Short mmCIF file of the C-alpha atoms (twelve columns), coordinates in Angstrom:
data_MODEL
# 
_entry.id   MODEL 
# 
loop_
_atom_site.group_PDB 
_atom_site.id 
_atom_site.type_symbol 
_atom_site.label_atom_id 
_atom_site.label_alt_id 
_atom_site.label_comp_id 
_atom_site.label_asym_id 
_atom_site.label_seq_id 
_atom_site.Cartn_x 
_atom_site.Cartn_y 
_atom_site.Cartn_z 
_atom_site.pdbx_PDB_model_num 
ATOM 1   C CA . GLY A 1   35.680  -9.309  -2.810  1 
ATOM 2   C CA . PRO A 2   33.318  -11.942 -1.427  1 
ATOM 3   C CA . ALA A 3   30.095  -10.844 0.268   1 
ATOM 4   C CA . THR A 4   30.246  -10.486 4.027   1 
ATOM 5   C CA . HIS A 5   28.069  -12.605 6.286   1 
ATOM 6   C CA . LYS A 6   25.774  -9.608  6.905   1 
ATOM 7   C CA . GLU A 7   25.419  -8.898  3.139   1 
ATOM 8   C CA . ARG A 8   24.551  -12.563 2.470   1 
ATOM 9   C CA . ASP A 9   21.859  -12.458 5.192   1 
ATOM 10  C CA . VAL A 10  20.312  -9.323  3.676   1 
ATOM 11  C CA . ASN A 11  20.349  -10.810 0.167   1 
ATOM 12  C CA . GLU A 12  18.882  -14.101 1.425   1 
ATOM 13  C CA . SER A 13  16.133  -12.234 3.292   1 
ATOM 14  C CA . ALA A 14  15.237  -10.236 0.183   1 
ATOM 15  C CA . GLY A 15  15.157  -13.428 -1.884  1 
ATOM 16  C CA . GLN A 16  12.957  -15.185 0.681   1 
ATOM 17  C CA . ALA A 17  10.572  -12.208 0.774   1 
ATOM 18  C CA . ARG A 18  10.242  -12.334 -3.030  1 
ATOM 19  C CA . THR A 19  9.648   -16.078 -2.882  1 
ATOM 20  C CA . LEU A 20  6.979   -15.707 -0.182  1 
ATOM 21  C CA . ARG A 21  5.230   -12.909 -2.080  1 
ATOM 22  C CA . ASP A 22  5.375   -14.989 -5.237  1 
ATOM 23  C CA . ALA A 23  3.757   -17.926 -3.408  1 
ATOM 24  C CA . PHE A 24  1.080   -15.676 -1.896  1 
ATOM 25  C CA . ASP A 25  0.333   -14.140 -5.316  1 
ATOM 26  C CA . ARG A 26  -0.025  -17.598 -6.852  1 
ATOM 27  C CA . LEU A 27  -2.455  -18.673 -4.115  1 
ATOM 28  C CA . GLU A 28  -4.472  -15.477 -4.480  1 
ATOM 29  C CA . ILE A 29  -4.678  -15.917 -8.263  1 
ATOM 30  C CA . ALA A 30  -5.815  -19.542 -7.881  1 
ATOM 31  C CA . GLU A 31  -8.502  -18.425 -5.438  1 
ATOM 32  C CA . LEU A 32  -9.637  -15.773 -7.916  1 
ATOM 33  C CA . TYR A 33  -10.411 -18.514 -10.455 1 
ATOM 34  C CA . ALA A 34  -12.468 -20.396 -7.855  1 
ATOM 35  C CA . LYS A 35  -14.299 -17.227 -6.743  1 
ATOM 36  C CA . TYR A 36  -15.206 -16.435 -10.345 1 
ATOM 37  C CA . ALA A 37  -16.728 -19.898 -10.869 1 
ATOM 38  C CA . LEU A 38  -18.760 -19.618 -7.652  1 
ATOM 39  C CA . ALA A 39  -19.917 -16.099 -8.524  1 
ATOM 40  C CA . LEU A 40  -21.156 -17.297 -11.917 1 
ATOM 41  C CA . ASP A 41  -22.871 -20.388 -10.579 1 
ATOM 42  C CA . ASP A 42  -24.557 -18.523 -7.717  1 
ATOM 43  C CA . GLN A 43  -25.270 -15.404 -9.808  1 
ATOM 44  C CA . ASP A 44  -23.505 -13.410 -7.102  1 
ATOM 45  C CA . LEU A 45  -23.025 -10.100 -8.898  1 
ATOM 46  C CA . GLU A 46  -21.108 -8.490  -6.029  1 
ATOM 47  C CA . LEU A 47  -18.591 -11.326 -5.859  1 
ATOM 48  C CA . MET A 48  -18.321 -11.336 -9.641  1 
ATOM 49  C CA . ALA A 49  -17.601 -7.605  -9.722  1 
ATOM 50  C CA . ALA A 50  -14.816 -8.108  -7.168  1 
ATOM 51  C CA . CYS A 51  -13.092 -10.501 -9.607  1 
ATOM 52  C CA . PHE A 52  -12.622 -7.939  -12.381 1 
ATOM 53  C CA . THR A 53  -11.048 -4.588  -13.148 1 
ATOM 54  C CA . GLU A 54  -13.614 -1.902  -13.996 1 
ATOM 55  C CA . ASP A 55  -12.575 -1.918  -17.663 1 
ATOM 56  C CA . VAL A 56  -12.140 -5.678  -18.027 1 
ATOM 57  C CA . GLU A 57  -12.220 -6.942  -21.598 1 
ATOM 58  C CA . PHE A 58  -14.138 -10.154 -22.310 1 
ATOM 59  C CA . ILE A 59  -13.053 -11.821 -25.532 1 
ATOM 60  C CA . PRO A 60  -15.450 -14.590 -26.542 1 
ATOM 61  C CA . GLY A 61  -14.104 -17.834 -27.945 1 
ATOM 62  C CA . ASN A 62  -16.810 -17.629 -30.604 1 
ATOM 63  C CA . PRO A 63  -15.468 -15.328 -33.355 1 
ATOM 64  C CA . ASP A 64  -19.043 -14.277 -34.267 1 
ATOM 65  C CA . ALA A 65  -19.747 -12.903 -30.787 1 
ATOM 66  C CA . PRO A 66  -18.638 -9.350  -29.995 1 
ATOM 67  C CA . ALA A 67  -16.033 -8.578  -27.353 1 
ATOM 68  C CA . ARG A 68  -17.449 -6.841  -24.266 1 
ATOM 69  C CA . THR A 69  -15.806 -4.275  -22.035 1 
ATOM 70  C CA . GLY A 70  -16.613 -3.626  -18.378 1 
ATOM 71  C CA . ILE A 71  -18.130 -5.617  -15.545 1 
ATOM 72  C CA . LYS A 72  -21.716 -4.517  -16.176 1 
ATOM 73  C CA . ALA A 73  -21.783 -5.934  -19.706 1 
ATOM 74  C CA . ASN A 74  -20.924 -9.380  -18.386 1 
ATOM 75  C CA . GLN A 75  -23.302 -9.196  -15.427 1 
ATOM 76  C CA . ASP A 76  -26.246 -8.112  -17.577 1 
ATOM 77  C CA . ARG A 77  -25.555 -10.958 -20.003 1 
ATOM 78  C CA . LEU A 78  -25.319 -13.489 -17.184 1 
ATOM 79  C CA . VAL A 79  -28.527 -12.460 -15.409 1 
ATOM 80  C CA . GLN A 80  -30.498 -12.308 -18.674 1 
ATOM 81  C CA . ARG A 81  -29.252 -15.746 -19.731 1 
ATOM 82  C CA . HIS A 82  -30.223 -17.346 -16.417 1 
ATOM 83  C CA . ARG A 83  -33.684 -15.761 -16.357 1 
ATOM 84  C CA . GLU A 84  -34.540 -16.573 -19.951 1 
ATOM 85  C CA . ALA A 85  -33.452 -20.181 -19.916 1 
ATOM 86  C CA . ASN A 86  -34.306 -21.001 -16.262 1 
ATOM 87  C CA . PHE A 87  -31.116 -22.971 -15.932 1 
ATOM 88  C CA . ARG A 88  -28.329 -23.576 -13.488 1 
ATOM 89  C CA . GLU A 89  -24.672 -23.663 -14.432 1 
ATOM 90  C CA . ARG A 90  -21.681 -25.332 -12.819 1 
ATOM 91  C CA . HIS A 91  -18.243 -24.076 -13.794 1 
ATOM 92  C CA . ILE A 92  -15.371 -26.382 -12.914 1 
ATOM 93  C CA . THR A 93  -11.899 -24.978 -13.491 1 
ATOM 94  C CA . THR A 94  -8.501  -26.515 -13.001 1 
ATOM 95  C CA . HIS A 95  -5.821  -24.922 -10.877 1 
ATOM 96  C CA . PRO A 96  -4.420  -22.140 -13.095 1 
ATOM 97  C CA . VAL A 97  -1.030  -22.296 -14.706 1 
ATOM 98  C CA . ILE A 98  0.593   -18.919 -14.152 1 
ATOM 99  C CA . ARG A 99  2.644   -18.254 -17.257 1 
ATOM 100 C CA . THR A 100 4.124   -14.917 -16.205 1 
ATOM 101 C CA . LEU A 101 4.104   -13.197 -12.840 1 
ATOM 102 C CA . ALA A 102 5.381   -9.654  -12.465 1 
ATOM 103 C CA . GLU A 103 4.823   -7.223  -9.606  1 
ATOM 104 C CA . ASN A 104 1.435   -5.945  -10.840 1 
ATOM 105 C CA . ARG A 105 0.604   -8.123  -13.853 1 
ATOM 106 C CA . ALA A 106 0.220   -11.828 -14.528 1 
ATOM 107 C CA . GLU A 107 -0.813  -14.103 -17.370 1 
ATOM 108 C CA . ALA A 108 -2.533  -17.356 -16.506 1 
ATOM 109 C CA . SER A 109 -4.553  -20.163 -18.064 1 
ATOM 110 C CA . ALA A 110 -6.962  -22.748 -16.678 1 
ATOM 111 C CA . GLU A 111 -8.976  -25.534 -18.250 1 
ATOM 112 C CA . ALA A 112 -12.732 -25.308 -17.719 1 
ATOM 113 C CA . VAL A 113 -15.758 -27.553 -17.984 1 
ATOM 114 C CA . ILE A 114 -19.254 -26.074 -17.851 1 
ATOM 115 C CA . TYR A 115 -22.365 -28.105 -17.059 1 
ATOM 116 C CA . VAL A 116 -25.924 -26.808 -17.450 1 
ATOM 117 C CA . SER A 117 -29.139 -28.041 -15.877 1 
ATOM 118 C CA . HIS A 118 -32.522 -26.934 -17.279 1 
ATOM 119 C CA . ASP A 119 -35.567 -26.943 -14.982 1 
ATOM 120 C CA . GLY A 120 -33.956 -29.237 -12.421 1 
ATOM 121 C CA . ALA A 121 -32.974 -31.903 -14.964 1 
ATOM 122 C CA . PRO A 122 -29.643 -33.729 -14.566 1 
ATOM 123 C CA . PRO A 123 -26.681 -31.609 -15.664 1 
ATOM 124 C CA . LYS A 124 -25.415 -31.883 -19.236 1 
ATOM 125 C CA . LEU A 125 -22.043 -30.921 -20.613 1 
ATOM 126 C CA . GLN A 126 -22.268 -27.438 -22.102 1 
ATOM 127 C CA . ALA A 127 -18.667 -26.557 -22.907 1 
ATOM 128 C CA . ILE A 128 -15.057 -27.588 -22.496 1 
ATOM 129 C CA . GLY A 129 -12.329 -25.057 -23.032 1 
ATOM 130 C CA . ARG A 130 -9.605  -22.936 -21.591 1 
ATOM 131 C CA . TYR A 131 -9.418  -19.485 -20.058 1 
ATOM 132 C CA . ASP A 132 -6.404  -17.451 -21.156 1 
ATOM 133 C CA . ASP A 133 -6.275  -14.407 -18.905 1 
ATOM 134 C CA . ILE A 134 -4.387  -11.260 -18.082 1 
ATOM 135 C CA . LEU A 135 -4.582  -10.275 -14.429 1 
ATOM 136 C CA . GLU A 136 -3.659  -7.076  -12.630 1 
ATOM 137 C CA . ARG A 137 -2.838  -6.458  -8.994  1 
ATOM 138 C CA . HIS A 138 -5.014  -3.804  -7.334  1 
ATOM 139 C CA . GLN A 139 -5.255  -2.563  -3.775  1 
ATOM 140 C CA . GLU A 140 -7.985  -5.166  -3.122  1 
ATOM 141 C CA . GLY A 141 -5.908  -7.953  -4.687  1 
ATOM 142 C CA . TRP A 142 -5.565  -9.655  -8.067  1 
ATOM 143 C CA . LYS A 143 -8.312  -9.126  -10.658 1 
ATOM 144 C CA . PHE A 144 -9.004  -10.257 -14.197 1 
ATOM 145 C CA . ALA A 145 -8.197  -7.497  -16.698 1 
ATOM 146 C CA . ARG A 146 -8.797  -9.600  -19.812 1 
ATOM 147 C CA . ARG A 147 -10.605 -12.933 -20.188 1 
ATOM 148 C CA . LEU A 148 -10.491 -15.101 -23.270 1 
ATOM 149 C CA . PHE A 149 -12.409 -18.371 -23.260 1 
ATOM 150 C CA . VAL A 150 -11.184 -20.718 -25.970 1 
ATOM 151 C CA . ARG A 151 -13.899 -23.309 -26.471 1 
ATOM 152 C CA . ASP A 152 -12.968 -26.842 -27.550 1 
ATOM 153 C CA . VAL A 153 -16.474 -28.327 -27.352 1 
# 
C-alpha cells in the first residue's frame, strides 16, 4: 500500500542527507581545484601534496612527454622548473564541471589558463587547456588520483 507518513519522513530525510552530502562534495572538489592552483603558483609543496593521492598519475597533454606517477615526481619537476627559469606562474581555472560523483570517486573537468612572468616582466600567456581528472575521497577529503591536462594553446 501507500507509504505511511513516518516512512515518507524517513525517505525524505535520507534523500535530503544525500543531497546535502552531494553539495558538500561538489564544494570540496571545487576548492581542491583552487588549492592546486595556489599551491603551484606559490610553490607550496605541502599544500600541493595535500591535493593528491600518493600514487597520483599525471598524464601530460604533450604526447612526447612521459606520464609521471606519485606526488614527488610532480613536485621535483615544479621546483626545478621555477629555479631554472626564474619565473612566476599564475594558474587560473574555471569552476569544475563534475561529470560523475559517486561515494568515493568523481570525474571532473575545468578549463585552465596559465600565465608566466620571467624576471618580473609582465605576464604572458603560456597555455590554455583543460584538466580532465579522476578524484578519490580519502579520510582527509577529496584528492586528485589522475590528472590529464589537454593543451589547446
